[in-house]
Short mmCIF file of C-alpha atoms and ligand atoms in Angstrom, two decimals:
data_model
loop_
_atom_site.label_atom_id
_atom_site.label_comp_id
_atom_site.label_asym_id
_atom_site.label_seq_id
_atom_site.Cartn_x
_atom_site.Cartn_y
_atom_site.Cartn_z
CA UNK A 1 21.91 0.49 -12.14
CA UNK A 2 21.43 1.50 -8.48
CA UNK A 3 24.54 3.20 -6.81
CA UNK A 4 24.18 3.41 -3.21
CA UNK A 5 25.84 6.43 -1.44
CA UNK A 6 27.40 7.08 1.89
CA UNK A 7 24.84 8.64 4.39
CA UNK A 8 26.50 11.79 4.69
CA UNK A 9 28.33 11.94 1.32
CA UNK A 10 30.50 15.09 0.52
CA UNK A 11 28.87 17.20 -2.19
CA UNK A 12 32.40 17.02 -4.12
CA UNK A 13 32.19 13.26 -4.01
CA UNK A 14 28.52 13.29 -5.28
CA UNK A 15 29.47 15.64 -8.10
CA UNK A 16 32.49 13.43 -9.16
CA UNK A 17 30.20 10.43 -9.11
CA UNK A 18 27.73 12.02 -11.16
CA UNK A 19 30.03 13.30 -13.69
CA UNK A 20 31.76 9.84 -14.09
CA UNK A 21 28.19 8.60 -15.01
CA UNK A 22 27.57 11.09 -17.30
CA UNK A 23 30.90 10.32 -19.14
CA UNK A 24 29.73 6.43 -19.28
CA UNK A 25 26.54 7.63 -21.00
CA UNK A 26 24.35 7.35 -17.83
CA UNK A 27 21.69 9.83 -16.98
CA UNK A 28 21.74 9.73 -13.01
CA UNK A 29 18.62 10.74 -11.13
CA UNK A 30 19.15 11.53 -7.39
CA UNK A 31 17.02 9.74 -4.78
CA UNK A 32 16.94 10.92 -1.28
CA UNK A 33 14.69 8.71 1.26
CA UNK A 34 14.69 8.76 5.07
CA UNK A 35 17.34 6.03 5.48
CA UNK A 36 19.48 6.13 2.25
CA UNK A 37 20.68 8.10 -0.66
CA UNK A 38 20.97 6.64 -4.15
CA UNK A 39 21.90 7.55 -7.93
CA UNK A 40 19.56 5.37 -10.11
CA UNK A 41 20.19 5.21 -13.70
CA UNK A 42 19.00 3.11 -16.82
CA UNK A 43 21.81 1.29 -18.41
CA UNK A 44 21.72 0.82 -22.19
CA UNK A 45 25.18 -0.34 -22.80
CA UNK A 46 27.40 -2.81 -20.80
CA UNK A 47 29.51 -0.98 -18.38
CA UNK A 48 32.25 -2.09 -15.89
CA UNK A 49 30.48 -1.23 -12.63
CA UNK A 50 34.03 -1.09 -10.81
CA UNK A 51 34.36 2.24 -12.56
CA UNK A 52 31.71 3.67 -10.51
CA UNK A 53 31.90 1.13 -7.40
CA UNK A 54 35.56 2.40 -6.72
CA UNK A 55 34.87 6.12 -6.19
CA UNK A 56 34.75 7.59 -3.02
CA UNK A 57 31.42 7.97 -1.46
CA UNK A 58 29.84 4.87 -3.16
CA UNK A 59 28.98 1.94 -0.64
CA UNK A 60 27.62 -0.39 -3.50
CA UNK A 61 26.47 -0.62 -6.98
CA UNK A 62 23.72 -2.98 -8.13
CA UNK A 63 23.06 -3.83 -11.89
CA UNK A 64 19.07 -4.00 -12.00
CA UNK A 65 17.91 -5.32 -15.53
CA UNK A 66 14.22 -4.44 -14.61
CA UNK A 67 12.68 -1.11 -16.18
CA UNK A 68 11.67 -0.23 -12.37
CA UNK A 69 14.76 -0.35 -10.14
CA UNK A 70 14.24 0.79 -6.59
CA UNK A 71 11.32 -1.33 -6.11
CA UNK A 72 12.72 -4.57 -7.87
CA UNK A 73 13.84 -7.61 -5.78
CA UNK A 74 16.83 -7.67 -8.03
CA UNK A 75 18.91 -5.61 -5.65
CA UNK A 76 17.16 -6.05 -2.32
CA UNK A 77 17.39 -9.72 -1.02
CA UNK A 78 15.33 -9.00 2.11
CA UNK A 79 11.81 -8.04 2.23
CA UNK A 80 10.77 -4.30 3.05
CA UNK A 81 8.92 -4.20 6.41
CA UNK A 82 6.87 -1.08 7.41
CA UNK A 83 5.95 -0.23 11.04
CA UNK A 84 2.16 0.43 11.17
CA UNK A 85 1.69 1.13 14.51
CA UNK A 86 3.32 -0.40 17.78
CA UNK A 87 1.18 -3.67 17.36
CA UNK A 88 1.08 -3.92 13.53
CA UNK A 89 3.88 -4.45 10.85
CA UNK A 90 3.86 -5.36 7.30
CA UNK A 91 6.25 -7.19 5.29
CA UNK A 92 8.10 -8.98 8.09
CA UNK A 93 6.52 -12.35 7.08
CA UNK A 94 3.55 -11.99 9.66
CA UNK A 95 0.10 -11.27 8.41
CA UNK A 96 -1.71 -7.84 8.55
CA UNK A 97 -5.47 -7.20 8.57
CA UNK A 98 -6.88 -3.92 7.77
CA UNK A 99 -10.51 -3.46 8.08
CA UNK A 100 -13.34 -0.83 8.25
CA UNK A 101 -16.19 0.34 5.97
CA UNK A 102 -15.92 1.79 2.22
CA UNK A 103 -16.88 5.25 3.74
CA UNK A 104 -16.59 7.17 6.96
CA UNK A 105 -20.11 7.97 7.81
CA UNK A 106 -20.85 9.17 11.30
CA UNK A 107 -19.36 9.41 14.71
CA UNK A 108 -21.35 6.32 15.89
CA UNK A 109 -20.20 4.29 12.81
CA UNK A 110 -16.72 5.00 13.82
CA UNK A 111 -17.09 4.06 17.50
CA UNK A 112 -18.84 0.71 16.59
CA UNK A 113 -16.28 -0.38 14.01
CA UNK A 114 -13.38 0.66 16.52
CA UNK A 115 -14.95 -1.41 19.01
CA UNK A 116 -15.52 -4.44 16.83
CA UNK A 117 -11.78 -4.17 15.55
CA UNK A 118 -10.51 -3.99 19.11
CA UNK A 119 -12.65 -6.93 20.03
CA UNK A 120 -10.87 -8.91 17.28
CA UNK A 121 -7.29 -7.58 17.70
CA UNK A 122 -7.14 -5.59 14.62
CA UNK A 123 -5.17 -2.33 14.62
CA UNK A 124 -5.71 -0.88 11.32
CA UNK A 125 -9.07 0.81 10.26
CA UNK A 126 -9.88 1.46 6.57
CA UNK A 127 -12.40 3.89 5.50
CA UNK A 128 -12.86 6.73 2.81
CA UNK A 129 -13.40 10.34 3.48
CA UNK A 130 -12.88 11.36 -0.08
CA UNK A 131 -14.54 9.01 -2.21
CA UNK A 132 -13.84 8.48 -5.88
CA UNK A 133 -17.46 7.96 -7.18
CA UNK A 134 -18.49 7.18 -10.49
CA UNK A 135 -21.38 9.48 -10.35
CA UNK A 136 -21.03 13.23 -9.14
CA UNK A 137 -24.42 12.70 -7.22
CA UNK A 138 -23.47 9.79 -5.06
CA UNK A 139 -22.08 10.29 -1.56
CA UNK A 140 -18.63 11.90 -1.88
CA UNK A 141 -17.42 11.54 1.51
CA UNK A 142 -17.25 13.42 4.88
CA UNK A 143 -14.12 14.98 3.94
CA UNK A 144 -11.32 16.57 5.99
CA UNK A 145 -13.84 17.19 9.14
CA UNK A 146 -14.71 13.56 9.09
CA UNK A 147 -11.08 12.68 8.75
CA UNK A 148 -10.00 14.51 11.90
CA UNK A 149 -13.06 13.22 13.95
CA UNK A 150 -12.05 9.51 12.86
CA UNK A 151 -8.34 9.76 13.49
CA UNK A 152 -8.70 11.36 16.79
CA UNK A 153 -11.15 8.52 18.08
CA UNK A 154 -9.01 5.74 16.34
CA UNK A 155 -5.70 7.14 17.95
CA UNK A 156 -7.47 7.13 21.35
CA UNK A 157 -8.09 3.33 20.80
CA UNK A 158 -4.50 2.58 19.59
CA UNK A 159 -5.66 2.17 16.05
CA UNK A 160 -4.19 3.40 12.80
CA UNK A 161 -6.03 4.49 9.87
CA UNK A 162 -5.73 4.14 6.09
CA UNK A 163 -7.56 6.55 3.72
CA UNK A 164 -7.44 7.32 0.07
CA UNK A 165 -5.88 10.70 -1.03
CA UNK A 166 -7.28 11.72 -4.35
CA UNK A 167 -5.52 14.95 -4.97
CA UNK A 168 -2.17 16.51 -4.37
CA UNK A 169 -3.83 19.34 -2.44
CA UNK A 170 -5.04 17.03 0.05
CA UNK A 171 -1.68 15.41 1.10
CA UNK A 172 -0.84 18.24 3.28
CA UNK A 173 -4.25 18.73 4.82
CA UNK A 174 -4.51 14.94 5.77
CA UNK A 175 -1.17 14.60 7.03
CA UNK A 176 -1.59 15.50 10.58
CA UNK A 177 -4.78 13.24 10.62
CA UNK A 178 -3.57 9.96 8.76
CA UNK A 179 -1.28 7.16 9.33
CA UNK A 180 -1.33 5.49 5.92
CA UNK A 181 -2.25 7.11 2.55
CA UNK A 182 -4.01 4.90 0.19
CA UNK A 183 -3.83 5.67 -3.54
CA UNK A 184 -6.91 4.38 -5.16
CA UNK A 185 -7.34 2.30 -8.50
CA UNK A 186 -8.46 5.36 -10.44
CA UNK A 187 -5.36 7.09 -9.47
CA UNK A 188 -2.86 4.34 -9.98
CA UNK A 189 -1.28 6.48 -12.82
CA UNK A 190 -1.84 9.85 -11.46
CA UNK A 191 1.91 10.43 -11.62
CA UNK A 192 2.04 14.01 -10.27
CA UNK A 193 0.11 12.58 -7.18
CA UNK A 194 2.58 9.55 -6.77
CA UNK A 195 5.45 11.94 -7.07
CA UNK A 196 4.11 14.19 -4.25
CA UNK A 197 3.49 11.44 -1.93
CA UNK A 198 7.27 10.46 -2.42
CA UNK A 199 7.77 13.69 -0.11
CA UNK A 200 5.79 12.31 2.82
CA UNK A 201 7.43 10.23 5.61
CA UNK A 202 4.14 8.13 5.97
CA UNK A 203 3.39 4.53 4.34
CA UNK A 204 1.48 4.62 1.03
CA UNK A 205 -0.44 1.86 -0.23
CA UNK A 206 -0.92 1.77 -3.79
CA UNK A 207 -3.93 -0.05 -5.52
CA UNK A 208 -3.56 -1.64 -8.85
CA UNK A 209 -5.45 0.26 -11.69
CA UNK A 210 -8.46 -0.81 -13.06
CA UNK A 211 -6.75 -2.00 -16.22
CA UNK A 212 -3.22 -1.85 -14.93
CA UNK A 213 -0.68 -4.53 -15.49
CA UNK A 214 1.77 -5.78 -12.62
CA UNK A 215 4.38 -3.86 -14.64
CA UNK A 216 2.17 -0.65 -14.42
CA UNK A 217 1.66 -1.18 -10.70
CA UNK A 218 5.46 -1.59 -9.83
CA UNK A 219 5.99 1.58 -11.88
CA UNK A 220 3.66 3.40 -9.91
CA UNK A 221 5.62 2.44 -6.82
CA UNK A 222 8.72 3.32 -8.53
CA UNK A 223 7.42 6.88 -8.93
CA UNK A 224 6.97 7.11 -5.08
CA UNK A 225 10.17 5.52 -4.14
CA UNK A 226 12.18 7.51 -6.44
CA UNK A 227 10.47 10.67 -5.21
CA UNK A 228 11.92 9.80 -1.74
CA UNK A 229 9.22 7.42 0.11
CA UNK A 230 10.08 3.95 0.41
CA UNK A 231 7.33 2.92 2.92
CA UNK A 232 5.18 1.37 0.04
CA UNK A 233 2.62 -1.17 0.21
CA UNK A 234 1.29 -3.04 -3.10
CA UNK A 235 -2.50 -3.85 -3.26
CA UNK A 236 -4.11 -6.09 -5.79
CA UNK A 237 -7.91 -5.15 -5.79
CA UNK A 238 -9.07 -6.74 -8.97
CA UNK A 239 -8.95 -5.68 -12.75
CA UNK A 240 -11.36 -4.87 -15.27
CA UNK A 241 -11.85 -7.78 -17.69
CA UNK A 242 -14.37 -9.01 -20.30
CA UNK A 243 -16.18 -10.90 -17.54
CA UNK A 244 -19.28 -9.14 -16.30
CA UNK A 245 -20.56 -11.67 -13.74
CA UNK A 246 -18.81 -9.89 -10.86
CA UNK A 247 -17.53 -6.33 -10.28
CA UNK A 248 -14.00 -7.14 -10.91
CA UNK A 249 -11.70 -10.01 -11.79
CA UNK A 250 -9.66 -10.56 -8.41
CA UNK A 251 -6.21 -11.38 -10.03
CA UNK A 252 -4.55 -13.63 -7.04
CA UNK A 253 -1.91 -14.60 -9.70
CA UNK A 254 -0.42 -11.23 -9.18
CA UNK A 255 0.41 -12.04 -5.31
CA UNK A 256 3.19 -14.54 -6.00
CA UNK A 257 4.32 -12.61 -8.95
CA UNK A 258 4.55 -9.19 -7.27
CA UNK A 259 6.35 -10.93 -4.19
CA UNK A 260 8.83 -12.45 -6.76
CA UNK A 261 9.53 -9.01 -8.60
CA UNK A 262 9.58 -6.79 -5.59
CA UNK A 263 10.75 -6.71 -2.13
CA UNK A 264 7.75 -4.63 -1.24
CA UNK A 265 4.51 -6.05 1.04
CA UNK A 266 1.61 -7.02 -0.93
CA UNK A 267 -2.02 -6.87 0.30
CA UNK A 268 -5.23 -8.00 -1.30
CA UNK A 269 -8.64 -6.35 -1.29
CA UNK A 270 -11.22 -9.05 -1.81
CA UNK A 271 -14.18 -6.83 -1.48
CA UNK A 272 -13.75 -4.71 -4.51
CA UNK A 273 -12.09 -7.79 -6.10
CA UNK A 274 -15.25 -9.67 -6.24
CA UNK A 275 -17.82 -7.09 -5.35
CA UNK A 276 -20.46 -9.70 -3.97
CA UNK A 277 -20.49 -9.83 -0.27
CA UNK A 278 -21.46 -13.71 0.00
CA UNK A 279 -18.16 -14.54 -2.22
CA UNK A 280 -15.69 -12.09 -0.04
CA UNK A 281 -14.87 -14.76 2.64
CA UNK A 282 -13.89 -17.32 0.07
CA UNK A 283 -11.79 -14.83 -1.85
CA UNK A 284 -10.16 -13.39 1.28
CA UNK A 285 -9.24 -17.08 2.04
CA UNK A 286 -7.87 -17.67 -1.18
CA UNK A 287 -5.73 -14.57 -1.14
CA UNK A 288 -4.35 -15.60 2.24
CA UNK A 289 -3.53 -18.89 0.54
CA UNK A 290 -1.75 -16.90 -2.37
CA UNK A 291 0.78 -15.67 -0.09
CA UNK A 292 -0.14 -12.09 0.54
CA UNK A 293 1.06 -9.93 3.62
CA UNK A 294 -2.30 -8.84 4.63
CA UNK A 295 -5.97 -8.05 3.69
CA UNK A 296 -7.86 -4.71 3.21
CA UNK A 297 -11.53 -5.64 3.98
CA UNK A 298 -14.84 -3.78 4.00
CA UNK A 299 -16.88 -4.21 6.96
CA UNK A 300 -19.97 -2.14 8.26
CA UNK A 301 -22.30 -2.70 11.39
CA UNK A 302 -25.26 -2.63 8.87
CA UNK A 303 -23.99 -3.09 5.39
CA UNK A 304 -27.60 -2.72 3.95
CA UNK A 305 -27.53 0.91 5.10
CA UNK A 306 -23.77 1.69 4.08
CA UNK A 307 -23.42 4.96 2.23
CA UNK A 308 -21.20 3.09 -0.58
CA UNK A 309 -20.38 -0.48 -1.54
CA UNK A 310 -22.67 -2.29 0.89
CA UNK A 311 -23.31 -4.85 -1.56
CA UNK A 312 -19.68 -6.24 -1.03
CA UNK A 313 -19.51 -5.42 2.71
CA UNK A 314 -19.42 -7.89 5.37
CA UNK A 315 -21.32 -7.39 8.64
CA UNK A 316 -19.48 -8.08 11.90
CA UNK A 317 -20.76 -11.53 12.36
CA UNK A 318 -19.57 -12.70 8.76
CA UNK A 319 -16.44 -10.75 9.42
CA UNK A 320 -15.65 -12.41 12.83
CA UNK A 321 -16.42 -15.75 11.35
CA UNK A 322 -13.93 -14.85 8.54
CA UNK A 323 -11.03 -13.80 10.99
CA UNK A 324 -11.46 -17.33 12.67
CA UNK A 325 -11.02 -18.95 9.25
CA UNK A 326 -7.99 -16.71 8.33
CA UNK A 327 -6.32 -17.71 11.78
CA UNK A 328 -7.23 -21.38 10.95
CA UNK A 329 -5.28 -20.92 7.44
CA UNK A 330 -2.66 -18.91 8.71
CA UNK A 331 -1.96 -21.61 11.41
CA UNK A 332 -1.67 -24.13 8.66
CA UNK A 333 0.78 -21.98 6.81
CA UNK A 334 2.75 -21.39 9.98
CA UNK A 335 2.22 -17.61 9.60
CA UNK A 336 2.15 -15.34 12.54
CA UNK A 337 -0.84 -12.84 12.77
CA UNK A 338 -1.57 -10.08 15.42
CA UNK A 339 -4.94 -11.39 15.84
CA UNK A 340 -3.82 -14.77 16.56
CA UNK A 341 -3.00 -13.99 20.06
CA UNK A 342 -6.27 -12.76 20.55
CA UNK A 343 -4.48 -9.43 21.78
CA UNK A 344 -6.68 -6.41 21.41
CA UNK A 345 -5.48 -3.15 20.33
CA UNK A 346 -3.87 -0.95 23.24
CA UNK A 347 -5.65 2.20 24.63
CA UNK A 348 -8.67 3.21 26.35
C1 PEP B 401 -12.15 1.79 -1.75
O1 PEP B 401 -11.08 1.17 -1.23
O2 PEP B 401 -12.91 2.15 -1.21
C2 PEP B 401 -12.03 2.17 -3.31
C3 PEP B 401 -12.75 3.08 -3.68
O3 PEP B 401 -10.90 1.35 -3.76
P1 PEP B 401 -10.80 1.32 -5.27
O4 PEP B 401 -9.68 2.43 -5.67
O5 PEP B 401 -9.69 -0.17 -5.22
O6 PEP B 401 -11.77 1.04 -6.31
MN1 MN B 402 -15.43 0.88 -1.47
#
């Protein structure tokens, strides 16, 4: 059950509502987000919601039968829209492209990618500075110094950046230099990290875990939301199955199911999803057709020389061809896209 509270509810009203909940056998959790305040509780027995709904300070009461509550579609009729920058929104029915290298490598690589993005009207750049590598001997990323440089160059070009946060102590250090936090597949059930990300006021994209179910992903989002941050994006990036012919099994079934179960925007990462460069464009188009709100794509000026994931990374020519195909497909579905206008991101 979700109890929506008045914006500036009196402390005495809040205490009264909580004690009434407890009398009814509920264990309410207080959730404060930037825009609202809620009490959330799992309801085991049938209760008359009017007993709560009539109390002073309550604006609405919703029964939500799912185990996850705040991210469920069962209480929020509209979709959640998140403003990513002045050119880009996600979740409002338009389409959002985020592209960039697997790893941020150098100033010249950042500049080259930014130029390509601007030429193609894309205003969100992806890239890793803290890399979760299977081997400790592989490139681990440029770290905070790389992030600072990248963020400055991107901001100068009116481009927002999304990058993975791997540990709690990185959240605060990254904060002034990041626009969207990414939680990687390996951290999709790192509950302390998810909890801390609930305390920031910037969007968080959560990737589905390697062996995570749809329910696991929704619960991961519930952790962040219930800790105070409702600016959440869900990401399907492929799961590990018995199939070894490709890196991961991109589960596009997840898209309509997630859209059905949750009001949060859903993006697809076809690069990690199949892990084979020549097949990424087709899977990206399949993802568009599946009804997602956006794509997270790995691109690089010279994928053969990329420090990580070059085998699944598109070069600029391949990427530009794909953008053109995406535009065609979006036109077919009647979906608006920032790139469709051919508008390049603002800035110098
Ligand atoms: C990445 O986006 O480069 C990455 C490491 O993703 P994932 O967590 O999906 O493996
Ligand atoms: Mn990668």
